[in-house]
Tab-separated table of C-alpha atoms and ligand atoms in Angstrom:
chain	number	residue	atom	x	y	z
A	5	UNK	CA	8.303	26.848	0.818
A	6	UNK	CA	5.681	26.418	3.577
A	7	UNK	CA	3.368	23.460	3.495
A	8	UNK	CA	-0.071	22.956	4.972
A	9	UNK	CA	-0.801	19.402	5.982
A	10	UNK	CA	-4.563	19.439	5.550
A	11	UNK	CA	-7.494	21.716	4.754
A	12	UNK	CA	-10.092	22.898	7.288
A	13	UNK	CA	-12.992	20.470	7.586
A	14	UNK	CA	-11.235	17.653	5.720
A	15	UNK	CA	-11.014	15.394	8.773
A	16	UNK	CA	-14.702	15.793	9.604
A	17	UNK	CA	-15.629	14.982	6.010
A	18	UNK	CA	-13.346	11.938	6.041
A	19	UNK	CA	-14.963	10.677	9.260
A	20	UNK	CA	-18.400	11.208	7.733
A	21	UNK	CA	-17.438	9.340	4.524
A	22	UNK	CA	-15.888	6.486	6.477
A	23	UNK	CA	-18.895	6.155	8.793
A	24	UNK	CA	-21.277	6.265	5.851
A	25	UNK	CA	-19.572	4.006	3.326
A	26	UNK	CA	-16.693	2.077	4.851
A	27	UNK	CA	-17.343	1.709	8.599
A	28	UNK	CA	-14.787	-0.428	10.376
A	29	UNK	CA	-15.936	-3.717	11.809
A	30	UNK	CA	-14.709	-5.135	15.105
A	31	UNK	CA	-11.628	-6.819	13.613
A	32	UNK	CA	-10.390	-3.613	11.986
A	33	UNK	CA	-11.064	-1.508	15.081
A	34	UNK	CA	-9.268	-4.081	17.226
A	35	UNK	CA	-6.353	-4.142	14.785
A	36	UNK	CA	-5.903	-0.378	15.162
A	37	UNK	CA	-6.214	-0.640	18.935
A	38	UNK	CA	-3.537	-3.349	19.107
A	39	UNK	CA	-1.245	-1.237	16.913
A	40	UNK	CA	-1.705	1.775	19.195
A	41	UNK	CA	-1.233	-0.293	22.348
A	42	UNK	CA	2.018	-1.709	20.924
A	43	UNK	CA	3.262	1.827	20.204
A	44	UNK	CA	3.292	1.458	16.410
A	45	UNK	CA	3.225	4.704	14.401
A	46	UNK	CA	-0.164	5.889	13.141
A	47	UNK	CA	0.750	5.518	9.470
A	48	UNK	CA	-1.599	2.832	8.167
A	49	UNK	CA	-3.761	3.808	5.213
A	50	UNK	CA	-6.949	5.593	6.211
A	51	UNK	CA	-9.947	3.214	6.395
A	52	UNK	CA	-11.511	4.586	3.214
A	53	UNK	CA	-8.185	4.472	1.333
A	54	UNK	CA	-7.505	0.876	2.381
A	55	UNK	CA	-11.068	0.131	1.279
A	56	UNK	CA	-10.313	1.776	-2.075
A	57	UNK	CA	-7.324	-0.490	-2.698
A	58	UNK	CA	-9.414	-3.509	-1.668
A	59	UNK	CA	-12.143	-2.358	-4.046
A	60	UNK	CA	-9.615	-2.107	-6.891
A	61	UNK	CA	-8.522	-5.650	-6.012
A	62	UNK	CA	-12.100	-6.898	-6.224
A	63	UNK	CA	-12.627	-5.019	-9.506
A	64	UNK	CA	-9.768	-6.923	-11.148
A	65	UNK	CA	-10.731	-10.179	-9.438
A	66	UNK	CA	-7.388	-10.280	-7.653
A	67	UNK	CA	-6.433	-13.650	-6.172
A	68	UNK	CA	-2.809	-12.802	-5.386
A	69	UNK	CA	-1.726	-9.537	-3.798
A	70	UNK	CA	1.704	-8.288	-2.776
A	71	UNK	CA	1.890	-5.545	-0.151
A	72	UNK	CA	5.228	-3.823	0.471
A	73	UNK	CA	5.010	-2.437	4.028
A	74	UNK	CA	2.776	-4.335	6.476
A	75	UNK	CA	2.863	-2.257	9.685
A	76	UNK	CA	0.105	-3.791	11.862
A	77	UNK	CA	-1.673	-5.565	9.035
A	78	UNK	CA	-4.561	-3.097	8.847
A	79	UNK	CA	-4.632	-2.851	5.055
A	80	UNK	CA	-3.574	-6.503	4.796
A	81	UNK	CA	-6.869	-7.452	6.481
A	82	UNK	CA	-8.749	-5.487	3.791
A	83	UNK	CA	-6.665	-7.161	1.077
A	84	UNK	CA	-7.100	-10.637	2.555
A	85	UNK	CA	-10.855	-10.164	2.511
A	86	UNK	CA	-10.674	-8.965	-1.100
A	87	UNK	CA	-8.823	-12.063	-2.351
A	88	UNK	CA	-11.250	-14.418	-0.647
A	89	UNK	CA	-10.643	-17.752	1.042
A	90	UNK	CA	-8.763	-19.231	-1.914
A	91	UNK	CA	-6.600	-16.140	-2.404
A	92	UNK	CA	-3.158	-15.203	-1.129
A	93	UNK	CA	-1.628	-12.016	0.231
A	94	UNK	CA	2.132	-11.725	0.672
A	95	UNK	CA	3.078	-8.744	2.812
A	96	UNK	CA	6.620	-7.540	3.517
A	97	UNK	CA	7.795	-5.952	6.765
A	98	UNK	CA	11.273	-5.080	8.008
A	99	UNK	CA	10.370	-4.479	11.652
A	100	UNK	CA	9.929	-7.633	13.729
A	101	UNK	CA	7.693	-5.867	16.273
A	102	UNK	CA	5.389	-4.612	13.510
A	103	UNK	CA	5.285	-8.080	11.950
A	104	UNK	CA	4.348	-9.627	15.306
A	105	UNK	CA	1.424	-7.237	15.782
A	106	UNK	CA	0.354	-7.829	12.182
A	107	UNK	CA	0.354	-11.614	12.656
A	108	UNK	CA	-1.787	-11.233	15.767
A	109	UNK	CA	-4.200	-8.889	13.971
A	110	UNK	CA	-4.486	-11.196	10.961
A	111	UNK	CA	-5.123	-14.167	13.243
A	112	UNK	CA	-7.781	-12.293	15.203
A	113	UNK	CA	-9.423	-11.196	11.937
A	114	UNK	CA	-9.599	-14.841	10.821
A	115	UNK	CA	-7.492	-14.353	7.687
A	116	UNK	CA	-4.050	-15.553	8.841
A	117	UNK	CA	-4.117	-18.662	6.604
A	118	UNK	CA	-4.285	-16.582	3.463
A	119	UNK	CA	-1.651	-14.000	4.430
A	120	UNK	CA	2.096	-14.562	4.559
A	121	UNK	CA	3.985	-11.919	6.540
A	122	UNK	CA	7.574	-11.959	5.274
A	123	UNK	CA	9.952	-10.396	7.770
A	124	UNK	CA	13.068	-8.565	6.587
A	125	UNK	CA	14.058	-5.877	4.095
A	126	UNK	CA	11.467	-5.721	1.310
A	127	UNK	CA	14.182	-5.289	-1.298
A	128	UNK	CA	15.581	-8.746	-0.445
A	129	UNK	CA	12.104	-10.245	-0.357
A	130	UNK	CA	11.082	-8.935	-3.783
A	131	UNK	CA	14.415	-10.065	-5.239
A	132	UNK	CA	13.736	-13.562	-3.880
A	133	UNK	CA	10.217	-13.547	-5.313
A	134	UNK	CA	11.571	-12.599	-8.745
A	135	UNK	CA	14.400	-15.162	-8.587
A	136	UNK	CA	12.052	-17.910	-7.400
A	137	UNK	CA	9.720	-17.212	-10.348
A	138	UNK	CA	6.768	-16.454	-8.066
A	139	UNK	CA	3.322	-16.803	-9.579
A	140	UNK	CA	2.312	-13.321	-10.816
A	141	UNK	CA	0.446	-10.962	-8.503
A	142	UNK	CA	-2.813	-9.300	-9.571
A	143	UNK	CA	-2.248	-6.245	-7.400
A	144	UNK	CA	0.834	-4.754	-5.755
A	145	UNK	CA	0.557	-2.092	-3.041
A	146	UNK	CA	3.808	-0.185	-2.472
A	147	UNK	CA	3.715	1.442	0.970
A	148	UNK	CA	7.067	1.095	2.776
A	149	UNK	CA	10.302	3.144	2.750
A	150	UNK	CA	9.765	5.794	0.088
A	151	UNK	CA	13.397	6.138	-1.073
A	152	UNK	CA	13.177	2.524	-2.312
A	153	UNK	CA	9.994	3.109	-4.331
A	154	UNK	CA	11.860	2.888	-7.670
A	155	UNK	CA	13.201	-0.575	-6.725
A	156	UNK	CA	9.769	-1.726	-5.620
A	157	UNK	CA	8.205	-0.533	-8.872
A	158	UNK	CA	10.860	-2.383	-10.912
A	159	UNK	CA	10.129	-5.545	-8.947
A	160	UNK	CA	6.361	-5.041	-9.234
A	161	UNK	CA	6.692	-4.899	-13.016
A	162	UNK	CA	8.542	-8.206	-12.964
A	163	UNK	CA	6.006	-9.780	-10.624
A	164	UNK	CA	2.840	-8.828	-12.520
A	165	UNK	CA	1.366	-9.258	-15.971
A	166	UNK	CA	-1.032	-7.177	-18.110
A	167	UNK	CA	-4.291	-6.469	-16.287
A	168	UNK	CA	-2.647	-6.176	-12.878
A	169	UNK	CA	-2.833	-3.059	-10.735
A	170	UNK	CA	0.058	-1.334	-8.965
A	171	UNK	CA	-0.706	1.263	-6.292
A	172	UNK	CA	1.965	3.533	-4.844
A	173	UNK	CA	0.884	5.293	-1.645
A	174	UNK	CA	1.989	8.632	-0.167
A	175	UNK	CA	3.061	10.294	-3.407
A	176	UNK	CA	2.120	13.861	-2.416
A	177	UNK	CA	3.797	14.136	0.991
A	178	UNK	CA	2.054	17.305	2.167
A	179	UNK	CA	2.791	18.963	-1.185
A	180	UNK	CA	6.526	18.402	-1.011
A	181	UNK	CA	6.476	16.218	-4.141
A	182	UNK	CA	6.127	19.367	-6.276
A	183	UNK	CA	9.448	20.701	-4.974
A	184	UNK	CA	11.988	19.710	-7.617
A	185	UNK	CA	14.838	21.049	-5.440
A	186	UNK	CA	13.965	18.859	-2.481
A	187	UNK	CA	16.841	16.807	-1.053
A	188	UNK	CA	14.465	14.762	1.115
A	189	UNK	CA	15.155	11.134	0.191
A	190	UNK	CA	11.439	10.262	0.394
A	191	UNK	CA	10.524	13.104	-1.970
A	192	UNK	CA	13.381	12.177	-4.316
A	193	UNK	CA	12.256	8.506	-4.317
A	194	UNK	CA	8.672	9.524	-4.933
A	195	UNK	CA	9.493	11.902	-7.783
A	196	UNK	CA	11.715	9.229	-9.324
A	197	UNK	CA	8.992	6.586	-9.149
A	198	UNK	CA	6.475	8.965	-10.751
A	199	UNK	CA	8.948	9.676	-13.566
A	200	UNK	CA	9.449	5.936	-14.046
A	201	UNK	CA	5.699	5.383	-14.202
A	202	UNK	CA	5.329	8.183	-16.763
A	203	UNK	CA	8.091	6.754	-18.975
A	204	UNK	CA	7.002	3.119	-18.679
A	205	UNK	CA	5.128	1.809	-21.748
A	206	UNK	CA	3.857	-1.125	-19.664
A	207	UNK	CA	1.886	1.208	-17.389
A	208	UNK	CA	-1.191	3.404	-17.685
A	209	UNK	CA	-1.498	5.562	-14.605
A	210	UNK	CA	-2.913	8.498	-12.766
A	211	UNK	CA	-2.271	10.099	-9.395
A	212	UNK	CA	-4.683	11.912	-7.111
A	213	UNK	CA	-4.245	14.010	-3.980
A	214	UNK	CA	-6.062	13.086	-0.802
A	215	UNK	CA	-6.931	15.019	2.359
A	216	UNK	CA	-8.581	13.816	5.536
A	217	UNK	CA	-7.721	12.010	8.736
A	218	UNK	CA	-4.209	11.208	7.476
A	219	UNK	CA	-3.476	14.715	6.255
A	220	UNK	CA	-2.588	15.888	2.762
A	221	UNK	CA	-1.138	13.134	0.616
A	222	UNK	CA	-2.052	11.105	-2.441
A	223	UNK	CA	-1.725	7.880	-4.326
A	224	UNK	CA	-0.821	6.664	-7.777
A	225	UNK	CA	-2.827	3.922	-9.423
A	226	UNK	CA	-1.246	2.088	-12.365
A	227	UNK	CA	-2.614	-0.571	-14.688
A	228	UNK	CA	-0.143	-2.979	-16.233
A	229	UNK	CA	-0.657	-3.212	-19.987
A	230	UNK	CA	0.901	-5.036	-22.914
A	231	UNK	CA	2.504	-2.259	-24.980
A	232	UNK	CA	2.372	-4.463	-28.090
A	233	UNK	CA	-1.376	-5.110	-27.853
B	303	SAM	N1	0.482	-0.732	4.332
B	303	SAM	C1	0.296	-0.584	5.764
B	303	SAM	C2	-1.159	-0.314	6.067
B	303	SAM	O1	-1.745	0.529	5.394
B	303	SAM	O2	-1.703	-0.931	6.994
B	303	SAM	C3	1.119	0.559	6.281
B	303	SAM	C4	2.586	0.426	6.019
B	303	SAM	S1	3.549	1.669	6.843
B	303	SAM	C5	3.152	3.098	5.948
B	303	SAM	C6	5.147	1.304	6.275
B	303	SAM	C7	5.751	0.036	6.846
B	303	SAM	O3	6.874	-0.307	6.036
B	303	SAM	C8	6.261	0.161	8.285
B	303	SAM	O4	5.718	-0.845	9.096
B	303	SAM	C9	7.772	-0.011	8.151
B	303	SAM	O5	8.380	-0.698	9.238
B	303	SAM	C10	7.877	-0.827	6.867
B	303	SAM	N2	9.167	-0.680	6.189
B	303	SAM	C11	9.970	0.409	6.142
B	303	SAM	N3	11.077	0.141	5.441
B	303	SAM	C12	10.988	-1.135	5.034
B	303	SAM	C13	11.826	-1.993	4.280
B	303	SAM	N4	12.996	-1.580	3.785
B	303	SAM	N5	11.409	-3.249	4.061
B	303	SAM	C14	10.205	-3.689	4.532
B	303	SAM	N6	9.381	-2.925	5.264
B	303	SAM	C15	9.759	-1.664	5.504
């Protein structure tokens, strides 16, 4: 199967939409520049997609957010702004170099006090949060190693309560998600997490495809519900 990674014109439209509705301020531009200068991969959410997750957070009045996969803290800055001064973002990152850039970006953006960057494997970190009986999160963004998505969803369900939002990023993978024969661990993890979402009575969900400056991908948005209500 051949895959296209974008459609003609999609990048120009994305740039137009971003400039029109979600232009980056100095802190966000500087955060991207620091990430590039440090040689980090260009895999943060697109500005308008990070803004979408932050908008969802504001819509549910989120005060506590868990992000799995920090990179340079680009989306974490959006999320920190969404929770406000009294809010809290916990963001999980396995790579010490990424975490260091993220801490610098969060400090420069003036939101470091409300964001905890937890260094180490996210699976260990979410297990600790569950075991420690962490206060529930209002929104969980899953955006790290895709083969572990099922584990992160399980943890997210234990760390949230009805009314919370769970977002899983990169669920289309240039169309590869539709390939049921794929042996790619990221595709397998993504298909598994979508099946879990579909079968989970505690979740209402949809998924949409996206094109633009980050290519052809997509995200799943879930709402945690009380199945007995
Ligand atoms: N959410 C970020 C944003 O939009 O700004 C982008 C996150 S990037 C797509 C994925 C990040 O997850 C990378 O920085 C990578 O090092 C991290 N990661 C990969 N595997 C991980 C693991 N097992 N535990 C924690 N972080 C992991």
